mmCIF file of C-alpha atoms and ligand atoms in Angstrom:
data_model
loop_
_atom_site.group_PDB
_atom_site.id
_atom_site.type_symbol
_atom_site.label_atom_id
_atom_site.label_comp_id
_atom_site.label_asym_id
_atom_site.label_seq_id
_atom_site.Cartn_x
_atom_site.Cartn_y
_atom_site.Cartn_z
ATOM 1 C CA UNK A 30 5.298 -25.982 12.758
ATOM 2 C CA UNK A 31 8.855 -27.003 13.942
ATOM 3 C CA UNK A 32 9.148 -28.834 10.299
ATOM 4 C CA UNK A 33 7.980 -25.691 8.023
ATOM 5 C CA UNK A 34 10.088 -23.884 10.318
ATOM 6 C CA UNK A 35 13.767 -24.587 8.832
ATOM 7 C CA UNK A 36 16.051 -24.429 11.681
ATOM 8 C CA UNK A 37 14.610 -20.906 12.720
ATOM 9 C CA UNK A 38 13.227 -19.763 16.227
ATOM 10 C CA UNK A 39 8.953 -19.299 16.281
ATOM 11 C CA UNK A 40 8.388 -16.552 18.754
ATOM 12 C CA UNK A 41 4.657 -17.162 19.976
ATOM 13 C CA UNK A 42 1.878 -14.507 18.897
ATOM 14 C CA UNK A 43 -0.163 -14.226 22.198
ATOM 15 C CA UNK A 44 -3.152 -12.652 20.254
ATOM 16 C CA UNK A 45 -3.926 -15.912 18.144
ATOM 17 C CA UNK A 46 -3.461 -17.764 21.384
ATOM 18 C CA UNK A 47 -4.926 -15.917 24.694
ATOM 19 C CA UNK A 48 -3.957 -18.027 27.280
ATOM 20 C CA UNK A 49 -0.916 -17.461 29.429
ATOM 21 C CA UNK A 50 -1.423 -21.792 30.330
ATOM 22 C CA UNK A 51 -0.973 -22.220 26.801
ATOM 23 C CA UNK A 52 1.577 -20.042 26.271
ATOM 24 C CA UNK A 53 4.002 -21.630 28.917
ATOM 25 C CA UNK A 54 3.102 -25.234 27.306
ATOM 26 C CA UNK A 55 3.983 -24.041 24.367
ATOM 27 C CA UNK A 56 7.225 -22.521 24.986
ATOM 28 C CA UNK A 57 8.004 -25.165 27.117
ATOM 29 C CA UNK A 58 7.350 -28.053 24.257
ATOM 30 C CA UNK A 59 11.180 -27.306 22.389
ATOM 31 C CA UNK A 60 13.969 -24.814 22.882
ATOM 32 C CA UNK A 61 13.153 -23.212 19.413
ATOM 33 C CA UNK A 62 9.666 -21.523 21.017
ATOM 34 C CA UNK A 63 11.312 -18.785 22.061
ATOM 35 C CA UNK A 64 9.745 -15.429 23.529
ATOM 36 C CA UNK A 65 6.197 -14.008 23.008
ATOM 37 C CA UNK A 66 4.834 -11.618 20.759
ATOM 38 C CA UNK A 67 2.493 -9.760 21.988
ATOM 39 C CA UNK A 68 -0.594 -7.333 21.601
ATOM 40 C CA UNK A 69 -1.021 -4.689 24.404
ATOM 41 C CA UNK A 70 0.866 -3.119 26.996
ATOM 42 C CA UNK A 71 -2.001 -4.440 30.134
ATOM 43 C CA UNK A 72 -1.253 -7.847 28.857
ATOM 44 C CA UNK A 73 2.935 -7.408 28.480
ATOM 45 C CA UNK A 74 2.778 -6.506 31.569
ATOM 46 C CA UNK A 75 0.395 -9.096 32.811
ATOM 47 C CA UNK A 76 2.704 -11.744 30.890
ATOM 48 C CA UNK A 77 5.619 -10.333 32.464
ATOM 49 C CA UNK A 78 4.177 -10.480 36.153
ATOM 50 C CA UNK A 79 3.951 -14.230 35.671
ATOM 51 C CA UNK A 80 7.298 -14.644 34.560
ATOM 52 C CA UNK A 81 7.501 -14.178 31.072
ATOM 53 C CA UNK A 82 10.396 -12.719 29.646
ATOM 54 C CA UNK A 83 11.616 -11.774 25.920
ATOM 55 C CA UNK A 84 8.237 -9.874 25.070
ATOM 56 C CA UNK A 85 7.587 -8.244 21.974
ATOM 57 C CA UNK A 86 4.475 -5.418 22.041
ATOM 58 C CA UNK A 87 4.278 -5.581 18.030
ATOM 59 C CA UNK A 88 1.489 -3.188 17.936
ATOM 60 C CA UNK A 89 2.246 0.332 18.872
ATOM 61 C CA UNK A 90 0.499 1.773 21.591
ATOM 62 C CA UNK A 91 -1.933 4.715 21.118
ATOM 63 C CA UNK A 92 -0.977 6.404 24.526
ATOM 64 C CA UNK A 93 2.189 6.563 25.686
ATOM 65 C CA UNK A 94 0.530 6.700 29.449
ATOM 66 C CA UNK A 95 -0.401 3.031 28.073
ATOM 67 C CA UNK A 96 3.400 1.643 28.736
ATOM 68 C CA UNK A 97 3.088 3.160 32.471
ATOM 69 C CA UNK A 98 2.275 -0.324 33.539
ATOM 70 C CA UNK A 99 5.383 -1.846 31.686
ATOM 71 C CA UNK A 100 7.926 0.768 33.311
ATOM 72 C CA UNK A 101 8.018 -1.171 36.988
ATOM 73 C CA UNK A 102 9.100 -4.027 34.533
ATOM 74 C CA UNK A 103 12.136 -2.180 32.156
ATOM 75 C CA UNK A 104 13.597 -1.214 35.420
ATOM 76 C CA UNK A 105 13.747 -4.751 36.671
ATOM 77 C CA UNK A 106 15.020 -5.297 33.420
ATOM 78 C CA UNK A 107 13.042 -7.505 31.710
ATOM 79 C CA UNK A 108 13.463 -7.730 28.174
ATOM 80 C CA UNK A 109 10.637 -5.877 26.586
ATOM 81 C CA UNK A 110 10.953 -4.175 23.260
ATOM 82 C CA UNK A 111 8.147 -2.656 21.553
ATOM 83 C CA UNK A 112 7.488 -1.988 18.046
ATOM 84 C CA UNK A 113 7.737 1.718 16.557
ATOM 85 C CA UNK A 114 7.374 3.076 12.960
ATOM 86 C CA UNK A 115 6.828 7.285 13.239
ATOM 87 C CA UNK A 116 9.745 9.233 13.762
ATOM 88 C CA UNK A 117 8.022 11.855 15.606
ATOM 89 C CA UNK A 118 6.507 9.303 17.927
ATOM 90 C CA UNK A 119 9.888 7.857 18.760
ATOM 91 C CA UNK A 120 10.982 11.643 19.835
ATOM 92 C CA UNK A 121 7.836 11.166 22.428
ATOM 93 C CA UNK A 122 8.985 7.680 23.303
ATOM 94 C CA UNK A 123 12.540 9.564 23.881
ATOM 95 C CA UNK A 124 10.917 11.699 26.893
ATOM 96 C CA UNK A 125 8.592 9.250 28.387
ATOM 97 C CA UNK A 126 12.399 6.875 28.795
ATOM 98 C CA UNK A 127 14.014 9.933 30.252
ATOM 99 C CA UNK A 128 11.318 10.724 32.169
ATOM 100 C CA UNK A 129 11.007 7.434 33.580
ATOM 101 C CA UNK A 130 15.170 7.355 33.567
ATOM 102 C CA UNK A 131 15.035 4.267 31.680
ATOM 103 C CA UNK A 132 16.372 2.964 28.572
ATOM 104 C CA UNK A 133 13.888 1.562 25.749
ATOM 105 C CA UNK A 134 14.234 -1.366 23.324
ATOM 106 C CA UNK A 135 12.390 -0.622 20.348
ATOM 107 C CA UNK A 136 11.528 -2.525 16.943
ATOM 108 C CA UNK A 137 11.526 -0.943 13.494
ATOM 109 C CA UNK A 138 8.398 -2.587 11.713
ATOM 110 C CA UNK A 139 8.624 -2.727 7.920
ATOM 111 C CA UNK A 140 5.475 -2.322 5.775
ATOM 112 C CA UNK A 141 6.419 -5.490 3.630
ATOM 113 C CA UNK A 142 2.651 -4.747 1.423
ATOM 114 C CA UNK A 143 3.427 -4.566 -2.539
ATOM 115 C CA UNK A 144 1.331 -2.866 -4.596
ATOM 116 C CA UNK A 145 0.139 -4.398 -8.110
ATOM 117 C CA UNK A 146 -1.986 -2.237 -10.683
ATOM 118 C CA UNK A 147 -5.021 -1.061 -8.820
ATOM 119 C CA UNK A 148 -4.681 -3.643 -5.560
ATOM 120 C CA UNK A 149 -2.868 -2.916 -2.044
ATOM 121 C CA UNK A 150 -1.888 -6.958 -2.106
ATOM 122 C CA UNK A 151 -0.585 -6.733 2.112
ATOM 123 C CA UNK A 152 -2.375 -4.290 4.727
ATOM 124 C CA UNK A 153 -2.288 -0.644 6.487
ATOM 125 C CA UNK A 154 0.347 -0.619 9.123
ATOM 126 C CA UNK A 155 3.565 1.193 9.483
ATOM 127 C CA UNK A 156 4.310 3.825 7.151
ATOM 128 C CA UNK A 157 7.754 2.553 6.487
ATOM 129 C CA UNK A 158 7.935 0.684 3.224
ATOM 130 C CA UNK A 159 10.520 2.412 0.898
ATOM 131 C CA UNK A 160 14.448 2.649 2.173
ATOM 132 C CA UNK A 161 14.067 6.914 2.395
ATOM 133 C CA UNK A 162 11.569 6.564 4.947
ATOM 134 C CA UNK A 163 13.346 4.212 7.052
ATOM 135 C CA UNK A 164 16.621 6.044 6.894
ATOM 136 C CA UNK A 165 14.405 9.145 8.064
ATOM 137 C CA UNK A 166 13.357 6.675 11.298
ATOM 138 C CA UNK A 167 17.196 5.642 11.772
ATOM 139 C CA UNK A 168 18.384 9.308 11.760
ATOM 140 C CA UNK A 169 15.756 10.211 14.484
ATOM 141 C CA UNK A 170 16.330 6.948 16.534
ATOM 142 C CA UNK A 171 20.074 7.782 16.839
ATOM 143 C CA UNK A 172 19.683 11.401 18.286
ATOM 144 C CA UNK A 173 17.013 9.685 20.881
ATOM 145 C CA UNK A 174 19.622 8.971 24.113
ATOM 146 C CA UNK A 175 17.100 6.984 26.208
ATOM 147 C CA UNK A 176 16.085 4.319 23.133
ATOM 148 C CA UNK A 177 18.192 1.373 21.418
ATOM 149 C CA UNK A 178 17.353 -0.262 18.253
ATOM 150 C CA UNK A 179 16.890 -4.028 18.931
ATOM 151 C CA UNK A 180 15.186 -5.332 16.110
ATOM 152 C CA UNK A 181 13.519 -5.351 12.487
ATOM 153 C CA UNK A 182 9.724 -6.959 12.037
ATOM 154 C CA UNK A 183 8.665 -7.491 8.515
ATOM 155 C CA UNK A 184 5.003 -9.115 8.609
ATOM 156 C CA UNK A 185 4.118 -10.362 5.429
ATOM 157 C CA UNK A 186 0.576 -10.991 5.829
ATOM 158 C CA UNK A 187 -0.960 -11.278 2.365
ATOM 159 C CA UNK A 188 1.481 -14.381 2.322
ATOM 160 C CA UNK A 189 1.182 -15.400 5.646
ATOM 161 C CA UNK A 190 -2.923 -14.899 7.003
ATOM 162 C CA UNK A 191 -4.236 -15.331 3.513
ATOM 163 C CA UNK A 192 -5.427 -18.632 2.553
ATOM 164 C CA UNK A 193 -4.876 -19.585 -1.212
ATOM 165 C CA UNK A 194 -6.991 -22.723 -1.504
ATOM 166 C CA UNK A 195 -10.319 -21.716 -0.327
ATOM 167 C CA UNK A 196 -12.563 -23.781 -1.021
ATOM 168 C CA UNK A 197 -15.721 -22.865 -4.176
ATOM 169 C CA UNK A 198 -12.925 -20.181 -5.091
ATOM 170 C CA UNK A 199 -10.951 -21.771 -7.571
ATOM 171 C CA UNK A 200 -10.087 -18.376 -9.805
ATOM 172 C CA UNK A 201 -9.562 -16.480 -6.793
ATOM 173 C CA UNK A 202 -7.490 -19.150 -5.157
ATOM 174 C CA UNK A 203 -5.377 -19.210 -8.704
ATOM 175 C CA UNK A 204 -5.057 -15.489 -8.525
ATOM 176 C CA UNK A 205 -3.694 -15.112 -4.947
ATOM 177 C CA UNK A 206 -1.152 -18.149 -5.934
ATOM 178 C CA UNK A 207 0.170 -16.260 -8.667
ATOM 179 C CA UNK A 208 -0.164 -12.708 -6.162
ATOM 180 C CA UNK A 209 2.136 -14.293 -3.616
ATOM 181 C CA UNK A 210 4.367 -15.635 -5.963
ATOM 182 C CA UNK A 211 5.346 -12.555 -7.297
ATOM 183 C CA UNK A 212 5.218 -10.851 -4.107
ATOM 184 C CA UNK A 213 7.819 -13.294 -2.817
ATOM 185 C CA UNK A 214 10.607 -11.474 -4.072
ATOM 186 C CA UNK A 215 9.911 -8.026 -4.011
ATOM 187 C CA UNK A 216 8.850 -8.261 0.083
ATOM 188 C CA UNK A 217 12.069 -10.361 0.417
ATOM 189 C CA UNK A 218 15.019 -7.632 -1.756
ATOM 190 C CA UNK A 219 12.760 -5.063 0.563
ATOM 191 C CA UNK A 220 13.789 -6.930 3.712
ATOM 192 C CA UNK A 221 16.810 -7.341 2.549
ATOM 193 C CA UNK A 222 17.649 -3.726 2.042
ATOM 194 C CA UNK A 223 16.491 -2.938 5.121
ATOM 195 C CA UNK A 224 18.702 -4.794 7.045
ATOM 196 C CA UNK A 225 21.685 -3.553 4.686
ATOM 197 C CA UNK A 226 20.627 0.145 5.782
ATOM 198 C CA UNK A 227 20.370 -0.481 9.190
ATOM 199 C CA UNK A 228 23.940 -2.245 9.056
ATOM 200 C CA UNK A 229 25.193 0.475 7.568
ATOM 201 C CA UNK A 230 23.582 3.612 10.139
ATOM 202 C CA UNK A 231 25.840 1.550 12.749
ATOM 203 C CA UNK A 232 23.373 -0.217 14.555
ATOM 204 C CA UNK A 233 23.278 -4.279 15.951
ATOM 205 C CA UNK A 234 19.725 -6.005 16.247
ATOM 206 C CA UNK A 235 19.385 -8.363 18.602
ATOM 207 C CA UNK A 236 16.940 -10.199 16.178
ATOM 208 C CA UNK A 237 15.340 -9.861 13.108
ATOM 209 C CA UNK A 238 11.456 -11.262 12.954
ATOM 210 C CA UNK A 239 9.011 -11.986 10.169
ATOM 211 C CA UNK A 240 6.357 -13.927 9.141
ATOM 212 C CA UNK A 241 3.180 -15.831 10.667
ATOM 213 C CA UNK A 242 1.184 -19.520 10.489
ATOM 214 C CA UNK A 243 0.868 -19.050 6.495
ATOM 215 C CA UNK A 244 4.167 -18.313 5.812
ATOM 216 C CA UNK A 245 6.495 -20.241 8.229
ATOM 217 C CA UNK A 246 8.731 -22.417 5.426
ATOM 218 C CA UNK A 247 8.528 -19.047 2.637
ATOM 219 C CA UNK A 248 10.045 -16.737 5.355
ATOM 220 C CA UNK A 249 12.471 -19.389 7.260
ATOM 221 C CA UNK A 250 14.365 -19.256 3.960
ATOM 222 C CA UNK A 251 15.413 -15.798 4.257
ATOM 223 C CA UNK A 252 19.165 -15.856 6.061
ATOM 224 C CA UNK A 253 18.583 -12.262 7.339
ATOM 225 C CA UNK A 254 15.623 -13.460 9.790
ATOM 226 C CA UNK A 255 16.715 -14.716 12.633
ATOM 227 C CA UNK A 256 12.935 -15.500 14.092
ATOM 228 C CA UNK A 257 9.515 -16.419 12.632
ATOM 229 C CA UNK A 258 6.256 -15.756 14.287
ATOM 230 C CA UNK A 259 3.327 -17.802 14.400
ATOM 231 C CA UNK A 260 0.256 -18.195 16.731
ATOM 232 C CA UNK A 261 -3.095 -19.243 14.750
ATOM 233 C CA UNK A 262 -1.268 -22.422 13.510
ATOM 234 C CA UNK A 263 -1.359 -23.916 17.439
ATOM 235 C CA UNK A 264 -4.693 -23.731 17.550
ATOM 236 C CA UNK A 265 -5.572 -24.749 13.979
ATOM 237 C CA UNK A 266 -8.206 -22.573 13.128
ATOM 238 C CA UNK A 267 -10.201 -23.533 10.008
ATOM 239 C CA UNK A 268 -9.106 -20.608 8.143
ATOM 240 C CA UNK A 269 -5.445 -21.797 8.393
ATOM 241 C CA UNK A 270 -7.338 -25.408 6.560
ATOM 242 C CA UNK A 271 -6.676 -23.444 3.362
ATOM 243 C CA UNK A 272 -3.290 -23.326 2.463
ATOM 244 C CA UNK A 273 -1.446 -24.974 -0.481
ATOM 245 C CA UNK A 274 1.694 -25.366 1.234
ATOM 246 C CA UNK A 275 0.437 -26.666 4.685
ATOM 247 C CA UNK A 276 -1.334 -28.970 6.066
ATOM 248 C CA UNK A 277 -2.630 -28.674 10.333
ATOM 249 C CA UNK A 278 -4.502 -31.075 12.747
ATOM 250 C CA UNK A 279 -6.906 -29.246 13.712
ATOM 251 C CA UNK A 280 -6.341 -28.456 17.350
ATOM 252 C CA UNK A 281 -8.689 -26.517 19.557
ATOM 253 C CA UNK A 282 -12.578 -26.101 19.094
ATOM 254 C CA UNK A 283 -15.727 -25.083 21.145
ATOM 255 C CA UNK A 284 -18.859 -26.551 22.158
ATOM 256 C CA UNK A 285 -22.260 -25.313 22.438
ATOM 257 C CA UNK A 286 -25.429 -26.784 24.400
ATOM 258 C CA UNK A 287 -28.146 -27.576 22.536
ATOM 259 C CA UNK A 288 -31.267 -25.609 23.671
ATOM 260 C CA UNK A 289 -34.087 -26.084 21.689
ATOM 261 C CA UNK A 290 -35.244 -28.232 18.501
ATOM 262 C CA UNK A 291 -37.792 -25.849 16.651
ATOM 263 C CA UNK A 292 -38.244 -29.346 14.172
ATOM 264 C CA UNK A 293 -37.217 -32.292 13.558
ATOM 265 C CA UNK A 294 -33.255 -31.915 11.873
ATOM 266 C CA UNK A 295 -33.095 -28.161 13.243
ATOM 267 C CA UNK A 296 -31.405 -28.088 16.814
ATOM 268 C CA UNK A 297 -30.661 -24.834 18.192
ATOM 269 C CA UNK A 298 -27.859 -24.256 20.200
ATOM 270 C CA UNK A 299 -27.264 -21.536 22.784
ATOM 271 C CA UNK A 300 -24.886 -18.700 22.024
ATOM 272 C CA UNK A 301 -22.309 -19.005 18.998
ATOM 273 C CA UNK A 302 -21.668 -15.969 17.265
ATOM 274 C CA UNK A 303 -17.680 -16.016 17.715
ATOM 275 C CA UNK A 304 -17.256 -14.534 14.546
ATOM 276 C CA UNK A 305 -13.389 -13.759 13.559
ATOM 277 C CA UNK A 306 -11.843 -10.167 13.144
ATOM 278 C CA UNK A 307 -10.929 -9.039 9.637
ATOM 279 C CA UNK A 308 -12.945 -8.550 5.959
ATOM 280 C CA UNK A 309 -16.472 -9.343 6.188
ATOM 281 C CA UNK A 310 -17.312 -12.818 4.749
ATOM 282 C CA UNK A 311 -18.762 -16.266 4.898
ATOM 283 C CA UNK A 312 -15.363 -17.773 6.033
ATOM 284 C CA UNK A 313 -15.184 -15.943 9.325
ATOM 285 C CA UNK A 314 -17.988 -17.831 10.635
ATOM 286 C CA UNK A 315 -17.225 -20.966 13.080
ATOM 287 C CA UNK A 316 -17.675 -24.191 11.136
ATOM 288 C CA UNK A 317 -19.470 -27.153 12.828
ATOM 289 C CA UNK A 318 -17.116 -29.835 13.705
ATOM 290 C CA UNK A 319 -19.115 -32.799 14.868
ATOM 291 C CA UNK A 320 -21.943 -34.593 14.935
ATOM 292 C CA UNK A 321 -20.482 -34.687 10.891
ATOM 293 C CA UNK A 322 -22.479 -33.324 8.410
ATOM 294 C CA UNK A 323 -24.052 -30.475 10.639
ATOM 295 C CA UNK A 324 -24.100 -27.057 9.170
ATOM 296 C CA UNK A 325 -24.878 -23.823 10.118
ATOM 297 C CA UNK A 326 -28.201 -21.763 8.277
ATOM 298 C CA UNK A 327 -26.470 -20.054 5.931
ATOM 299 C CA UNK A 328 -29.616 -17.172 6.689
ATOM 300 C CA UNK A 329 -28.804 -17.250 10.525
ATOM 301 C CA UNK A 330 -25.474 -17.811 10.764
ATOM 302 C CA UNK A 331 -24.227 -17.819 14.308
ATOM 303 C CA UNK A 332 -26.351 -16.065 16.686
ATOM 304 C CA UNK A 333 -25.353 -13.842 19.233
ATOM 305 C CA UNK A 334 -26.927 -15.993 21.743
ATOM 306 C CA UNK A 335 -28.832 -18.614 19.697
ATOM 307 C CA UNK A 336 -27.382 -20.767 16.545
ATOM 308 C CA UNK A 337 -29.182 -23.303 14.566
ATOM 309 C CA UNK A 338 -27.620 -26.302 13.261
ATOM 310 C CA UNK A 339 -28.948 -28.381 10.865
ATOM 311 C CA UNK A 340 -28.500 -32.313 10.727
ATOM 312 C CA UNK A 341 -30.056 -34.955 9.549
ATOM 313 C CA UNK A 342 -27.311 -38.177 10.328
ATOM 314 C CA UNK A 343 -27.622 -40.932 12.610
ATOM 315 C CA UNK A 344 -26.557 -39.172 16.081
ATOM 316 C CA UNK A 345 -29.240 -38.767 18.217
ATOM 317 C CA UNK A 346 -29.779 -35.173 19.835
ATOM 318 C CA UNK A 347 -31.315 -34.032 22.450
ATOM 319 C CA UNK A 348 -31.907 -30.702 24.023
ATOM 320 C CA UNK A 349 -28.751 -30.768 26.451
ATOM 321 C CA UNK A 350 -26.361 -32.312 24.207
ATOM 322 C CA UNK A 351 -23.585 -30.355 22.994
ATOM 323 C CA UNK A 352 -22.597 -29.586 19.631
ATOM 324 C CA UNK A 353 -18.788 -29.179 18.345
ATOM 325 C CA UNK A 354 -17.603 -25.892 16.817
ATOM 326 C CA UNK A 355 -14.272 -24.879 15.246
ATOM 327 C CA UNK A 356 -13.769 -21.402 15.361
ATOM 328 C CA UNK A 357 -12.196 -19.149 12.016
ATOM 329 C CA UNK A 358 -9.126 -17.010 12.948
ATOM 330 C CA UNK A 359 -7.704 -17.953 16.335
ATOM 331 C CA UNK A 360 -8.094 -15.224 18.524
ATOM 332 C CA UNK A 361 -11.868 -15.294 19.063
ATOM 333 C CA UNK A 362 -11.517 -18.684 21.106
ATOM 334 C CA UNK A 363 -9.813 -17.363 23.983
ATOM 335 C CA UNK A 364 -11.804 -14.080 24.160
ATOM 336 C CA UNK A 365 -15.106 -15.668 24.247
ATOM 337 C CA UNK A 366 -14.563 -18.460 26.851
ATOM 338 C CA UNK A 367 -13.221 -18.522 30.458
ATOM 339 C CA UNK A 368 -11.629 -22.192 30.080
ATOM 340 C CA UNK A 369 -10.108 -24.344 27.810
ATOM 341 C CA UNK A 370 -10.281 -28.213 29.081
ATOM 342 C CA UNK A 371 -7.259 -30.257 27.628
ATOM 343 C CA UNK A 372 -7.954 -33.400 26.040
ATOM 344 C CA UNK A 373 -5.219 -36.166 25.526
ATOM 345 C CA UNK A 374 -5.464 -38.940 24.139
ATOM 346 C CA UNK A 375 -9.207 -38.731 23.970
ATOM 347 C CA UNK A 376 -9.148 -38.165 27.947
ATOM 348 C CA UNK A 377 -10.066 -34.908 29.605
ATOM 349 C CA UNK A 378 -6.307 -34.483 31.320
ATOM 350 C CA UNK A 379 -6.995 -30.419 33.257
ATOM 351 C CA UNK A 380 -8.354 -27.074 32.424
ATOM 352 C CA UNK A 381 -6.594 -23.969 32.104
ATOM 353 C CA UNK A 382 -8.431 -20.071 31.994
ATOM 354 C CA UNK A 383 -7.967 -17.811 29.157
ATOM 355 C CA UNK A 384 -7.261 -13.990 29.194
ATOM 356 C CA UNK A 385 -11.067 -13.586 29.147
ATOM 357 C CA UNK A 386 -11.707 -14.796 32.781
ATOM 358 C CA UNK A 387 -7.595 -13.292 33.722
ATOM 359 C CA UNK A 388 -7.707 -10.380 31.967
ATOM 360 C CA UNK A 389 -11.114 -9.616 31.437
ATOM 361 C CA UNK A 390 -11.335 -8.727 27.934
HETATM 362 C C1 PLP B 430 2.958 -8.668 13.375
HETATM 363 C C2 PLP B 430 2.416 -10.026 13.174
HETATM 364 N N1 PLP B 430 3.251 -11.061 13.087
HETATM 365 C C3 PLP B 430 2.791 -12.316 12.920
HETATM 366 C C4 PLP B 430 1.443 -12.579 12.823
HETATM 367 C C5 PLP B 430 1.004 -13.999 12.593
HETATM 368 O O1 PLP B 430 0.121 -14.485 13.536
HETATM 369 P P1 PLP B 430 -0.626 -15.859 13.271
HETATM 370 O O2 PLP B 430 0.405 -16.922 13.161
HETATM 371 O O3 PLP B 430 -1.495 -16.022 14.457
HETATM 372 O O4 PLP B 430 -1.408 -15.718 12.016
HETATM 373 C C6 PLP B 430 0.537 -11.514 12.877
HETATM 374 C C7 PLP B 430 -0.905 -11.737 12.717
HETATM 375 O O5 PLP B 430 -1.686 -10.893 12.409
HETATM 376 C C8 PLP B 430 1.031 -10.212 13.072
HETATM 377 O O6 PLP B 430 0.214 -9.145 13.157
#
């Protein structure tokens, strides 16, 4: 990920990853991990009250009572900036910072979606995607006293979290190509304007952030981004398998006990239904990993608390024997199970917990 990278920093997103172990591994693996993206304002400030420092909460909050928890932290001064995109929101943000008589960092995200003839090619964010709307946001931001502009986010996640080599999908696959290809440039002249504007209204970012796993080397080309962001690609989910311009070892997985063998090639396992977030489809199902050549019933799928597997090789299974499973998206992992053990080398080296036995999600 370093490679695709360019010479750019990869801030970690904590939602692909869930584990505040992992996260310190990770950041402490090369210089150029650098800060945390993260989803909610509990688990900022959890991060925070471990240590962390140079947080980013890219998904606004619903509540402003929601960043009570990260206040205690702003006035110790860690560096916490969280992501805005409605100007009358940022008026609210404005009084909850004076109330609190502190200063927030915020971060201007830019819709980087393009639309085609009939398709929304990107997703449903932040409302800012033309340079009138985010001039609108910059005028507001500069009467609010208690807030500073630190940064720009442009996710571009039709190029980034969308997988153009999936396999049985050959038009489709030839169709996205040619999406993302002409996407490129418009989401990049966008970016690129956006940073001109914000020049121009007078004010200094700290750092400019874009991209994800799918799109490390595309948006590490762009001079105007300081930092990349990427989280699934530690893992490896199987999703992230299908990309042209990639290539992942797989990384991270789960196993399930087998529980019961209804017949001979059909071993049913207990639990399994970590299904990942996002469009409804085939693909979001865990894959199985090993004994090779296993699948899943393509009726049953994985079960919420029972998942047959079918196999027919030479491995020998009994009730009690595990099966291996590799999960989708990335973020399912760590909010299903309590530990992940850490194998090196082939050798079971520790365990570390996840935010589902820390943080209880
Ligand atoms: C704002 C933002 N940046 C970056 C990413 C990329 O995360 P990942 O590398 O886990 O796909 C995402 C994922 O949805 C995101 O929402």
């Amino acid at each position: 990920m370093l490679l695709r990278a360019g010479n750019k920093k990869i801030r970690i997103a904590s939602k692909s990853v869930r584990s505040a172990e992992m996260l310190r591994h990770i950041l402490g693996l090369n210089e150029r991990f650098q800060g945390i993206m993260t989803y909610a304002a509990a688990e900022t400030a959890y991060l925070a009250n471990q240590g962390f420092d140079d947080l980013l909460l890219a998904y606004p909050p619903p509540r402003l009572i929601d960043l009570d928890c990260l206040v205690p932290f702003w006035k110790a001064g860690k560096k916490i900036v969280i992501m805005q995109d409605d100007s009358e929101r940022i008026k609210e943000l404005d009084h909850f910072a004076a109330s609190n008589g502190i200063q927030i960092a915020v971060c201007v995200d830019l819709d980087l979606s393009v639309d085609f003839p009939g398709l929304h090619f990107g997703v449903w964010r932040s409302p800012i995607n033309r340079m009138p709307k985010l001039d609108v946001f910059l005028k507001v931001l500069k009467s609010c006293s208690n807030l500073r502009l630190a940064a720009l986010m442009g996710y571009e996640a039709q190029i980034a979290g969308l997988g153009d080599q999936m396999p049985g999908q050959g038009l489709k696959n030839w169709i996205i190509r040619l999406l993302k290809k002409r996407a490129l440039p418009l989401l990049r002249a966008r970016r690129t304007a956006a940073l001109q504007r914000i020049r121009e209204a007078g004010f200094t970012l700290d750092y400019v952030n874009g991209g994800g796993t799918g799109s490390l080397e595309t948006t590490s080309e762009e001079a105007g981004v300081t930092e990349l962001t990427a989280g699934s690609g530690f893992f490896q989910s199987h999703l992230f398998d299908y990309y042209s311009g990639f290539t992942h070892r797989p990384a991270a997985g789960f196993a399930l006990g087998i529980s019961r063998i209804p017949k001979p090639g059909v071993f049913t396992c207990h639990m399994g239904g970590y299904i990942a977030s996002g469009g409804v489809g085939a693909e979001k199902l865990p894959k199985v990993w090993l004994p090779e050549g296993a699948v899943l019933d393509k009726n049953e799928g994985a079960g919420e608390v029972q998942t047959p597997v079918f196999y027919t090789g030479p491995e020998q299974l009994r009730i009690g024997d595990p099966v291996f499973f590799r999960h989708a998206k990335a973020g399912e992992l760590c909010a299903h199970f309590d530990t992940l053990h850490i194998i090196r080398a082939g050798v079971l080296s520790g365990t570390v917990s996840t935010y589902k036995s820390e943080l209880k999600c």
